[in-house]
Amino acid sequence: MISDLPESETRDVVIIGGGPAGSVAGAYLARAGMRPLLLEKEKFPRFVIGESLLPYGNDILKELGVWPELEKAGFIKKYGADFSTGFTERFNRYWFRQALDAGYEHTFQVDRAAFDDILLRNARQSGCEVVESAHVTALAHSAKDMISLSYDGPNGRTSLTTSWLVDASGRNGIAGRFLDIPKYPTRQMKMVAIYSHFQGVHRNSGDAAGHTVIVRFKSGWSWLIPLADGKTSVGIVIPADTLREAQGDLKSVFDHHVSSHPDLAERMSRAEGLMPLRATADYSWRFKSFASGRVLLTGDAAGFVDPIFSSGVMLAMKSARLAANTILAARNRQTGLDSGECRQYTAEVAGWMHLYSRIIRSFYERAGFEIFMHPLPYFKIPRSIGYLVGGRMDLPAAQRLRLAVFSVLCALQRFFNLAPPIRSLR
Ligand SMILES: Cc1cc2nc3c(=O)[nH]c(=O)nc-3n(C[C@H](O)[C@H](O)[C@H](O)COP(=O)(O)OP(=O)(O)OC[C@H]3O[C@@H](n4cnc5c(N)ncnc54)[C@H](O)[C@@H]3O)c2cc1C
């Protein structure tokens, strides 16, 4: 990062990144009368992984008016999610209509290139200025409590200053690095995801055809997300060491995991890859704080939550709406956020992440997964887990208590077989 940028134009708010977080922040800020400038380094539509939405993210899509467009876009309707072991030894199906409140019966499995493009256009239509192919390369503090930045864009290098900065640059986390905010892992084991889109993957029947299917391995898991036009997004998530030991050979590692788990092998028996396999390091981390003065971190730029529960897009949109509201509440003053306001923003977003991190930890531990797959119905725990599978984060006290009981049961399962053991994981 350089700190002696020439200063030219002045903006009231700049957003870095045009993924779900950036577009949602841009739309809310523009609708409230600000003049946001969104800088996105790619030209949309662009490929990105992470296609499965959660119903409790629907509210924002409806508020922004994109829901009718999503309905027309031909995306597959998602009514729930299936969890299994690769040996069909244990199987759990969540239907949103059974677990969630009325109005959240379904959401969509989306092609992210198309979905992100719809959101970016919505930001533009809301009054947010969007520049694509604009790569932010430098940030600096500037005079009068402002932020300077420069980007390489369609007209070469441009520099400007801004009163507010929303970082929505995804896992690049450009502002967190610029501010030197400490970063720490939220799960110790480093994982890697290997994935592609396939044609010909066997699907469930009826409404369950649109379910996300999660298959748990002894160490790791895989996803199958049905998309439009007969496409399915399929990926495996495994310890990074496993790929290293295979000298980075994506295909051999992917094929090995598919063929050695009969449930997955059967679904993939006639699958044909539509693009080369890709790999993404998938370890979970977060910055210690998500706000400082005039800078707010949103979505993956604040922290990355393991994608097992498909929470990423919803967390990105919710944190972006909260960031926009935080700026709007403070926009007329001469100063940035005070430390209390920064703490409040961080605590709210970190609280959402923590809710998922806790259940994700259980999913990764053998004992926790055994309880997850057999969650002792008399405590009504399945309903509380169902809320998280659907993306509800403002859980009433009773539901939070049940999740705490769930954690205790997971701990006890290490010593006593409260739930039947799953042989393939032992
Ligand atoms: C393997 C895997 C599977 C996943 N599966 C799911 C899933 O099923 N469901 C789900 O909800 N989530 C899933 N996720 C997570 C989800 O993809 C992210 O949480 C989500 O995309 C975050 O949105 P965002 O807007 O914060 O960041 P992004 O979507 O990453 O957008 C950031 C944008 O910023 C731009 N940018 C970056 N740096 C700069 C720069 N310097 N200048 C200008 N622009 C810049 C990028 O080009 C990008 O367009 C998955 C993630 C992984 C890795």
Coordinates of C-alpha atoms and ligand atoms in Angstrom, one line a residue:
M1 CA 0.0 0.0 0.0
I2 CA 1.3 3.4 -0.8
S3 CA 0.5 6.5 1.3
D4 CA 1.3 9.4 -0.9
L5 CA -1.5 9.2 -3.4
P6 CA -2.2 12.3 -5.5
E7 CA -5.7 13.5 -4.6
S8 CA -8.3 14.5 -7.1
E9 CA -12.1 13.8 -7.0
T10 CA -13.9 13.6 -3.7
R11 CA -16.7 11.1 -3.1
D12 CA -19.0 10.6 -0.1
V13 CA -18.7 6.8 -0.1
V14 CA -16.7 4.3 -2.1
I15 CA -17.3 0.5 -2.1
I16 CA -14.6 -1.9 -3.2
G17 CA -16.0 -5.0 -4.8
G18 CA -19.3 -5.8 -6.7
G19 CA -20.1 -9.2 -5.2
P20 CA -23.3 -9.6 -3.1
A21 CA -21.9 -7.5 -0.2
G22 CA -20.8 -4.6 -2.5
S23 CA -24.0 -4.5 -4.6
V24 CA -26.3 -4.6 -1.6
A25 CA -24.4 -1.9 0.2
G26 CA -24.4 0.2 -3.0
A27 CA -28.1 -0.2 -3.5
Y28 CA -29.1 0.7 0.1
L29 CA -26.8 3.7 0.2
A30 CA -27.9 5.1 -3.1
R31 CA -31.6 4.7 -2.2
A32 CA -31.0 6.7 0.9
G33 CA -29.6 9.6 -1.1
M34 CA -25.9 9.1 -1.0
R35 CA -23.7 9.0 -4.1
P36 CA -21.8 5.7 -3.8
L37 CA -19.1 4.7 -6.2
L38 CA -18.6 1.0 -6.5
L39 CA -15.3 -0.3 -8.0
E40 CA -15.2 -3.9 -9.2
K41 CA -12.0 -5.4 -10.7
E42 CA -13.7 -7.9 -13.0
K43 CA -16.1 -7.4 -15.9
F44 CA -19.4 -9.0 -15.0
P45 CA -20.8 -11.6 -15.5
R46 CA -17.9 -13.5 -14.0
F47 CA -17.7 -17.0 -12.5
V48 CA -17.7 -17.5 -8.8
I49 CA -18.4 -20.5 -6.6
G50 CA -21.1 -20.6 -3.9
E51 CA -24.4 -21.1 -5.5
S52 CA -26.8 -22.1 -2.7
L53 CA -28.8 -19.4 -1.0
L54 CA -30.6 -19.5 2.4
P55 CA -34.3 -18.5 2.8
Y56 CA -33.6 -15.9 5.5
G57 CA -31.6 -14.0 2.9
N58 CA -34.8 -13.7 0.8
D59 CA -35.9 -10.6 2.8
I60 CA -33.1 -8.4 1.4
L61 CA -33.7 -9.7 -2.1
K62 CA -37.3 -8.7 -1.8
E63 CA -36.6 -5.3 -0.2
L64 CA -34.3 -4.5 -3.1
G65 CA -36.9 -5.6 -5.6
V66 CA -34.9 -8.3 -7.4
W67 CA -37.0 -11.2 -6.3
P68 CA -39.3 -11.2 -9.4
E69 CA -36.2 -11.1 -11.6
L70 CA -34.8 -14.2 -9.7
E71 CA -38.1 -16.0 -10.2
K72 CA -38.0 -15.3 -13.9
A73 CA -34.3 -16.2 -14.3
G74 CA -35.0 -19.9 -14.3
F75 CA -33.0 -20.7 -11.1
I76 CA -33.8 -24.0 -9.4
K77 CA -36.0 -23.7 -6.3
K78 CA -34.4 -24.9 -3.2
Y79 CA -36.9 -26.3 -0.6
G80 CA -34.4 -27.8 1.8
A81 CA -31.1 -29.7 2.3
D82 CA -30.0 -33.3 2.7
F83 CA -27.1 -34.5 4.9
S84 CA -25.7 -38.0 4.6
T85 CA -22.6 -40.1 5.1
G86 CA -20.9 -41.3 1.9
F87 CA -22.2 -44.8 2.7
T88 CA -25.9 -43.9 3.1
E89 CA -25.5 -45.2 6.7
R90 CA -27.3 -42.2 8.0
F91 CA -29.5 -39.6 6.2
N92 CA -31.1 -36.4 7.4
R93 CA -33.4 -34.3 5.3
Y94 CA -34.5 -30.7 6.2
W95 CA -37.5 -29.2 4.6
F96 CA -37.7 -25.4 5.1
R97 CA -41.5 -25.6 5.2
Q98 CA -41.2 -27.9 8.3
A99 CA -38.4 -26.1 10.1
L100 CA -39.0 -22.4 9.3
D101 CA -41.7 -19.8 9.7
A102 CA -44.3 -19.2 7.0
G103 CA -42.9 -17.2 4.0
Y104 CA -39.5 -18.9 4.1
E105 CA -40.5 -22.2 2.3
H106 CA -37.9 -21.9 -0.4
T107 CA -35.1 -19.9 -1.9
F108 CA -32.9 -20.5 -5.0
Q109 CA -29.9 -22.4 -6.2
V110 CA -28.2 -19.8 -8.4
D111 CA -25.6 -19.5 -11.1
R112 CA -23.5 -17.0 -9.3
A113 CA -22.4 -15.2 -12.5
A114 CA -26.0 -14.4 -13.3
F115 CA -27.1 -13.8 -9.7
D116 CA -24.2 -11.4 -8.9
D117 CA -24.9 -9.6 -12.2
I118 CA -28.6 -9.1 -11.3
L119 CA -27.5 -7.6 -7.9
L120 CA -24.9 -5.4 -9.5
R121 CA -27.5 -4.1 -12.1
N122 CA -29.9 -3.5 -9.2
A123 CA -27.2 -1.3 -7.4
R124 CA -26.7 0.6 -10.6
Q125 CA -30.5 1.1 -11.1
S126 CA -30.8 2.3 -7.5
G127 CA -28.3 5.1 -8.3
C128 CA -25.0 3.6 -7.4
E129 CA -22.2 4.5 -9.8
V130 CA -20.5 1.3 -10.9
V131 CA -17.1 1.0 -12.6
E132 CA -16.1 -2.5 -13.7
S133 CA -12.6 -3.6 -14.6
A134 CA -11.5 -1.2 -11.9
H135 CA -8.9 -2.7 -9.6
V136 CA -8.2 -0.9 -6.4
T137 CA -4.5 -1.0 -5.8
A138 CA -3.8 1.4 -2.9
L139 CA -5.4 2.9 0.1
A140 CA -4.2 5.5 2.5
H141 CA -5.4 7.8 5.2
S142 CA -5.6 11.4 4.0
A143 CA -6.1 14.9 5.4
K144 CA -9.3 15.8 7.1
D145 CA -10.1 12.3 8.3
M146 CA -10.7 11.1 4.7
I147 CA -9.4 8.0 2.9
S148 CA -7.5 8.2 -0.4
L149 CA -7.5 5.4 -2.8
S150 CA -6.3 4.7 -6.3
Y151 CA -7.5 2.2 -8.9
D152 CA -6.5 0.9 -12.3
G153 CA -9.5 1.2 -14.5
P154 CA -10.8 1.7 -18.0
N155 CA -9.2 5.2 -18.1
G156 CA -5.9 4.2 -16.6
R157 CA -4.9 5.0 -13.0
T158 CA -7.3 7.1 -11.1
S159 CA -7.0 8.6 -7.6
L160 CA -9.7 9.9 -5.3
T161 CA -10.7 10.6 -1.7
T162 CA -13.7 9.5 0.1
S163 CA -15.5 10.2 3.4
W164 CA -16.6 6.6 3.9
L165 CA -15.2 3.3 2.6
V166 CA -17.0 0.0 2.5
D167 CA -14.8 -3.0 1.9
A168 CA -16.6 -5.7 0.0
S169 CA -13.5 -7.1 -1.7
G170 CA -14.3 -10.7 -0.6
R171 CA -11.5 -12.8 0.7
N172 CA -9.0 -10.2 -0.6
G173 CA -9.8 -8.3 2.6
I174 CA -8.0 -5.2 1.2
A175 CA -9.1 -2.7 3.9
G176 CA -8.4 -5.0 6.8
R177 CA -4.9 -5.5 5.6
F178 CA -4.5 -1.7 5.0
L179 CA -5.7 -1.0 8.5
D180 CA -3.4 -3.7 9.8
I181 CA -6.3 -5.3 11.8
P182 CA -5.2 -8.6 13.4
K183 CA -6.6 -11.6 11.6
Y184 CA -7.1 -15.0 13.2
P185 CA -8.3 -18.4 12.2
T186 CA -11.7 -19.5 13.4
R187 CA -10.9 -23.2 12.7
Q188 CA -7.4 -24.6 12.9
M189 CA -7.4 -27.2 10.2
K190 CA -6.6 -25.8 6.7
M191 CA -9.0 -27.2 4.1
V192 CA -9.1 -26.9 0.4
A193 CA -12.2 -27.1 -1.9
I194 CA -11.9 -28.9 -5.3
Y195 CA -15.0 -28.3 -7.6
S196 CA -16.5 -28.0 -11.0
H197 CA -19.9 -27.9 -12.8
F198 CA -21.1 -31.2 -14.1
Q199 CA -23.9 -32.4 -16.4
G200 CA -25.7 -35.7 -15.8
V201 CA -25.5 -35.9 -12.0
H202 CA -28.3 -38.0 -10.5
R203 CA -30.9 -35.8 -8.6
N204 CA -33.5 -36.5 -5.9
S205 CA -37.1 -36.7 -7.1
G206 CA -40.0 -34.2 -6.6
D207 CA -39.4 -31.0 -4.7
A208 CA -36.2 -32.5 -3.2
A209 CA -34.6 -32.4 -6.6
G210 CA -33.6 -28.8 -5.7
H211 CA -32.1 -29.7 -2.4
T212 CA -28.4 -29.2 -1.6
V213 CA -26.9 -32.6 -0.9
I214 CA -24.1 -32.6 1.7
V215 CA -22.1 -35.9 2.0
R216 CA -19.8 -36.1 5.1
F217 CA -16.5 -38.0 4.7
K218 CA -14.2 -39.2 7.5
S219 CA -12.2 -36.1 7.0
G220 CA -14.1 -33.6 4.9
W221 CA -17.3 -33.4 3.0
S222 CA -18.8 -32.8 -0.4
W223 CA -21.6 -30.7 -1.8
L224 CA -24.0 -31.2 -4.8
I225 CA -26.0 -28.2 -5.7
P226 CA -28.5 -28.6 -8.6
L227 CA -28.5 -25.7 -11.0
A228 CA -30.6 -24.8 -14.1
D229 CA -30.1 -26.4 -17.5
G230 CA -29.2 -29.8 -15.9
K231 CA -26.0 -28.5 -14.4
T232 CA -24.8 -29.4 -10.9
S233 CA -22.1 -27.8 -8.9
V234 CA -20.1 -30.5 -7.2
G235 CA -17.2 -30.0 -4.8
I236 CA -15.2 -31.8 -2.2
V237 CA -13.7 -30.1 0.9
I238 CA -10.7 -31.9 2.3
P239 CA -7.6 -31.2 4.4
A240 CA -5.1 -29.1 2.5
D241 CA -2.5 -31.7 3.4
T242 CA -4.3 -34.4 1.4
L243 CA -4.0 -32.4 -1.8
R244 CA -0.3 -31.6 -1.0
E245 CA 0.5 -35.3 -0.5
A246 CA -1.1 -36.0 -3.9
Q247 CA 1.3 -33.3 -5.4
G248 CA -1.6 -31.0 -6.2
D249 CA -3.3 -33.5 -8.6
L250 CA -6.9 -32.2 -8.4
K251 CA -8.4 -34.9 -10.6
S252 CA -6.9 -37.9 -8.8
V253 CA -7.9 -36.5 -5.4
F254 CA -11.4 -35.6 -6.6
D255 CA -12.0 -38.9 -8.3
H256 CA -10.7 -40.9 -5.3
H257 CA -13.1 -39.2 -2.9
V258 CA -16.1 -39.6 -5.3
S259 CA -15.4 -43.3 -6.0
S260 CA -14.7 -44.3 -2.4
H261 CA -18.1 -43.0 -1.1
P262 CA -20.9 -45.1 -2.7
D263 CA -23.6 -42.5 -2.2
L264 CA -21.6 -39.9 -4.1
A265 CA -20.3 -42.4 -6.7
E266 CA -23.8 -43.4 -7.6
R267 CA -25.0 -39.8 -8.0
M268 CA -21.9 -39.1 -10.1
S269 CA -21.9 -42.3 -12.2
R270 CA -23.0 -40.5 -15.4
A271 CA -21.5 -37.1 -14.7
E272 CA -19.5 -35.2 -17.2
G273 CA -17.4 -32.2 -16.2
L274 CA -18.3 -28.9 -17.9
M275 CA -15.1 -27.1 -17.1
P276 CA -11.7 -28.0 -15.6
L277 CA -11.6 -28.7 -11.8
R278 CA -10.7 -25.7 -9.7
A279 CA -9.3 -25.4 -6.2
T280 CA -9.8 -22.8 -3.5
A281 CA -8.1 -22.7 -0.1
D282 CA -11.0 -22.8 2.3
Y283 CA -9.7 -22.1 5.7
S284 CA -11.9 -20.0 8.1
W285 CA -10.7 -16.8 9.6
R286 CA -11.9 -13.3 10.5
F287 CA -10.5 -9.9 11.3
K288 CA -10.6 -9.0 14.9
S289 CA -12.6 -5.8 14.2
F290 CA -14.9 -5.0 11.3
A291 CA -15.0 -1.2 11.6
S292 CA -12.6 1.6 12.2
G293 CA -13.4 5.3 11.9
R294 CA -14.7 5.7 8.3
V295 CA -14.1 2.1 7.1
L296 CA -16.5 -0.8 7.4
L297 CA -15.7 -4.4 6.4
T298 CA -18.5 -6.5 5.0
G299 CA -19.1 -10.1 3.7
D300 CA -16.0 -12.2 3.2
A301 CA -13.8 -9.1 3.5
A302 CA -14.6 -9.2 7.2
G303 CA -14.1 -13.0 7.6
F304 CA -14.7 -16.3 5.9
V305 CA -17.1 -18.8 7.4
D306 CA -16.7 -22.4 6.2
P307 CA -19.4 -22.9 3.4
I308 CA -20.9 -26.1 4.8
F309 CA -24.2 -24.4 5.7
S310 CA -24.2 -22.1 2.6
S311 CA -24.3 -19.1 4.8
G312 CA -21.8 -16.9 2.9
V313 CA -24.1 -14.9 0.5
M314 CA -26.6 -14.3 3.2
L315 CA -24.0 -13.1 5.7
A316 CA -22.5 -10.9 2.9
M317 CA -25.9 -9.3 2.2
K318 CA -26.9 -8.8 5.9
S319 CA -23.5 -7.3 6.9
A320 CA -23.7 -5.0 3.9
R321 CA -27.2 -3.8 4.8
L322 CA -26.0 -3.2 8.4
A323 CA -22.9 -1.4 7.2
A324 CA -25.1 0.9 5.0
N325 CA -27.4 1.6 7.9
T326 CA -24.4 2.4 10.1
I327 CA -23.1 4.9 7.6
L328 CA -26.5 6.4 7.0
A329 CA -26.9 7.0 10.8
A330 CA -23.6 8.8 10.9
R331 CA -23.4 10.5 7.5
N332 CA -24.3 14.1 8.6
R333 CA -21.6 14.4 11.3
Q334 CA -18.0 15.6 10.7
T335 CA -16.5 12.6 12.4
G336 CA -16.3 8.9 11.6
L337 CA -17.6 6.1 13.9
D338 CA -16.6 6.2 17.5
S339 CA -15.2 3.2 19.2
G340 CA -18.6 2.2 20.6
E341 CA -20.2 2.2 17.2
C342 CA -17.3 0.2 15.7
R343 CA -17.7 -2.3 18.5
Q344 CA -21.4 -2.6 18.0
Y345 CA -21.1 -3.2 14.3
T346 CA -18.3 -5.8 14.9
A347 CA -20.3 -7.5 17.6
E348 CA -23.4 -7.9 15.5
V349 CA -21.6 -9.4 12.5
A350 CA -19.2 -11.5 14.5
G351 CA -22.2 -12.8 16.5
W352 CA -23.8 -14.1 13.2
M353 CA -20.5 -15.7 12.2
H354 CA -20.1 -17.3 15.7
L355 CA -23.5 -18.9 15.5
Y356 CA -22.5 -20.7 12.4
S357 CA -18.9 -21.4 13.5
R358 CA -20.3 -23.3 16.6
I359 CA -22.4 -25.6 14.6
I360 CA -19.8 -26.0 11.9
R361 CA -17.3 -27.2 14.6
S362 CA -19.8 -29.9 15.6
F363 CA -20.2 -30.9 12.0
Y364 CA -16.5 -31.5 11.6
E365 CA -16.1 -33.5 14.8
R366 CA -17.1 -37.1 14.6
A367 CA -19.1 -37.1 17.8
G368 CA -20.8 -33.8 16.9
F369 CA -21.8 -35.1 13.5
E370 CA -23.3 -38.2 15.1
I371 CA -25.5 -36.0 17.3
F372 CA -26.3 -33.7 14.3
M373 CA -27.5 -36.7 12.3
H374 CA -29.6 -38.1 15.2
P375 CA -30.5 -35.0 17.3
L376 CA -32.6 -36.6 20.0
P377 CA -36.0 -35.2 19.0
Y378 CA -37.4 -34.8 22.5
F379 CA -35.2 -31.7 23.1
K380 CA -36.8 -30.1 19.9
I381 CA -33.2 -29.6 18.8
P382 CA -33.9 -30.5 15.1
R383 CA -36.1 -27.3 14.9
S384 CA -33.3 -25.1 16.2
I385 CA -30.8 -26.7 13.8
G386 CA -33.4 -26.3 11.1
Y387 CA -33.5 -22.6 11.7
L388 CA -29.7 -22.3 11.1
V389 CA -29.9 -24.5 8.0
G390 CA -32.5 -22.0 6.8
G391 CA -30.4 -19.0 7.8
R392 CA -32.4 -17.6 10.7
M393 CA -29.9 -15.8 13.1
D394 CA -32.1 -13.8 15.4
L395 CA -33.0 -16.9 17.4
P396 CA -35.3 -16.6 20.4
A397 CA -33.8 -17.5 23.8
A398 CA -35.4 -20.9 23.8
Q399 CA -33.8 -21.8 20.5
R400 CA -30.4 -20.6 21.7
L401 CA -30.8 -22.7 24.8
R402 CA -31.5 -25.7 22.7
L403 CA -28.4 -25.1 20.6
A404 CA -26.4 -24.9 23.9
V405 CA -27.9 -28.2 24.9
F406 CA -26.9 -29.5 21.4
S407 CA -23.3 -28.5 22.1
V408 CA -23.3 -30.3 25.5
L409 CA -24.7 -33.4 23.8
C410 CA -22.0 -33.3 21.2
A411 CA -19.3 -33.1 24.0
L412 CA -20.9 -36.0 25.9
Q413 CA -21.1 -38.1 22.7
R414 CA -17.3 -38.3 22.8
F415 CA -17.5 -40.5 25.9
F416 CA -21.0 -42.1 25.7
N417 CA -23.0 -43.2 22.7
L418 CA -26.0 -41.0 23.2
A419 CA -26.6 -41.2 19.4
P420 CA -25.8 -44.4 17.5
P421 CA -22.2 -44.4 16.3
I422 CA -21.6 -43.9 12.5
R423 CA -19.2 -46.7 11.7
S424 CA -17.8 -45.2 8.5
L425 CA -16.5 -42.2 10.5
R426 CA -14.8 -44.2 13.3
Ligands
LIG1 C1 -15.8 -23.5 -2.0 C2 -16.8 -22.5 -1.6 C3 -18.1 -22.8 -1.6 C4 -19.1 -21.9 -1.2 N1 -20.4 -22.2 -1.3 C5 -21.3 -21.3 -0.9 C6 -22.7 -21.6 -1.0 O1 -23.1 -22.7 -1.4 N2 -23.6 -20.6 -0.5 C7 -23.2 -19.4 -0.1 O2 -24.0 -18.6 0.3 N3 -21.9 -19.1 0.0 C8 -20.9 -20.0 -0.4 N4 -19.6 -19.7 -0.4 C9 -19.2 -18.4 0.1 C10 -19.6 -17.3 -0.8 O3 -19.2 -17.5 -2.1 C11 -19.1 -15.9 -0.3 O4 -19.4 -15.9 1.1 C12 -19.7 -14.7 -1.0 O5 -19.4 -14.7 -2.3 C13 -19.3 -13.5 -0.3 O6 -19.7 -12.3 -1.0 P1 -18.8 -11.0 -1.0 O7 -19.6 -10.0 -1.8 O8 -18.4 -10.7 0.4 O9 -17.5 -11.4 -1.8 P2 -17.3 -11.8 -3.3 O10 -18.5 -12.5 -3.8 O11 -16.0 -12.6 -3.2 O12 -17.1 -10.5 -4.1 C14 -15.9 -9.7 -3.9 C15 -15.7 -8.9 -5.2 O13 -14.7 -8.0 -5.0 C16 -13.9 -7.9 -6.1 N5 -12.6 -7.4 -5.7 C17 -11.7 -8.0 -5.0 N6 -10.6 -7.3 -4.8 C18 -10.8 -6.1 -5.5 C19 -10.0 -4.9 -5.7 N7 -8.8 -4.8 -5.1 N8 -10.6 -3.9 -6.4 C20 -11.8 -4.0 -6.9 N9 -12.6 -5.2 -6.8 C21 -12.1 -6.2 -6.1 C22 -13.9 -9.3 -6.7 O14 -13.6 -9.3 -8.1 C23 -15.3 -9.8 -6.4 O15 -16.2 -9.6 -7.5 C24 -18.7 -20.6 -0.8 C25 -17.3 -20.3 -0.8 C26 -16.4 -21.2 -1.2 C27 -14.9 -20.8 -1.2

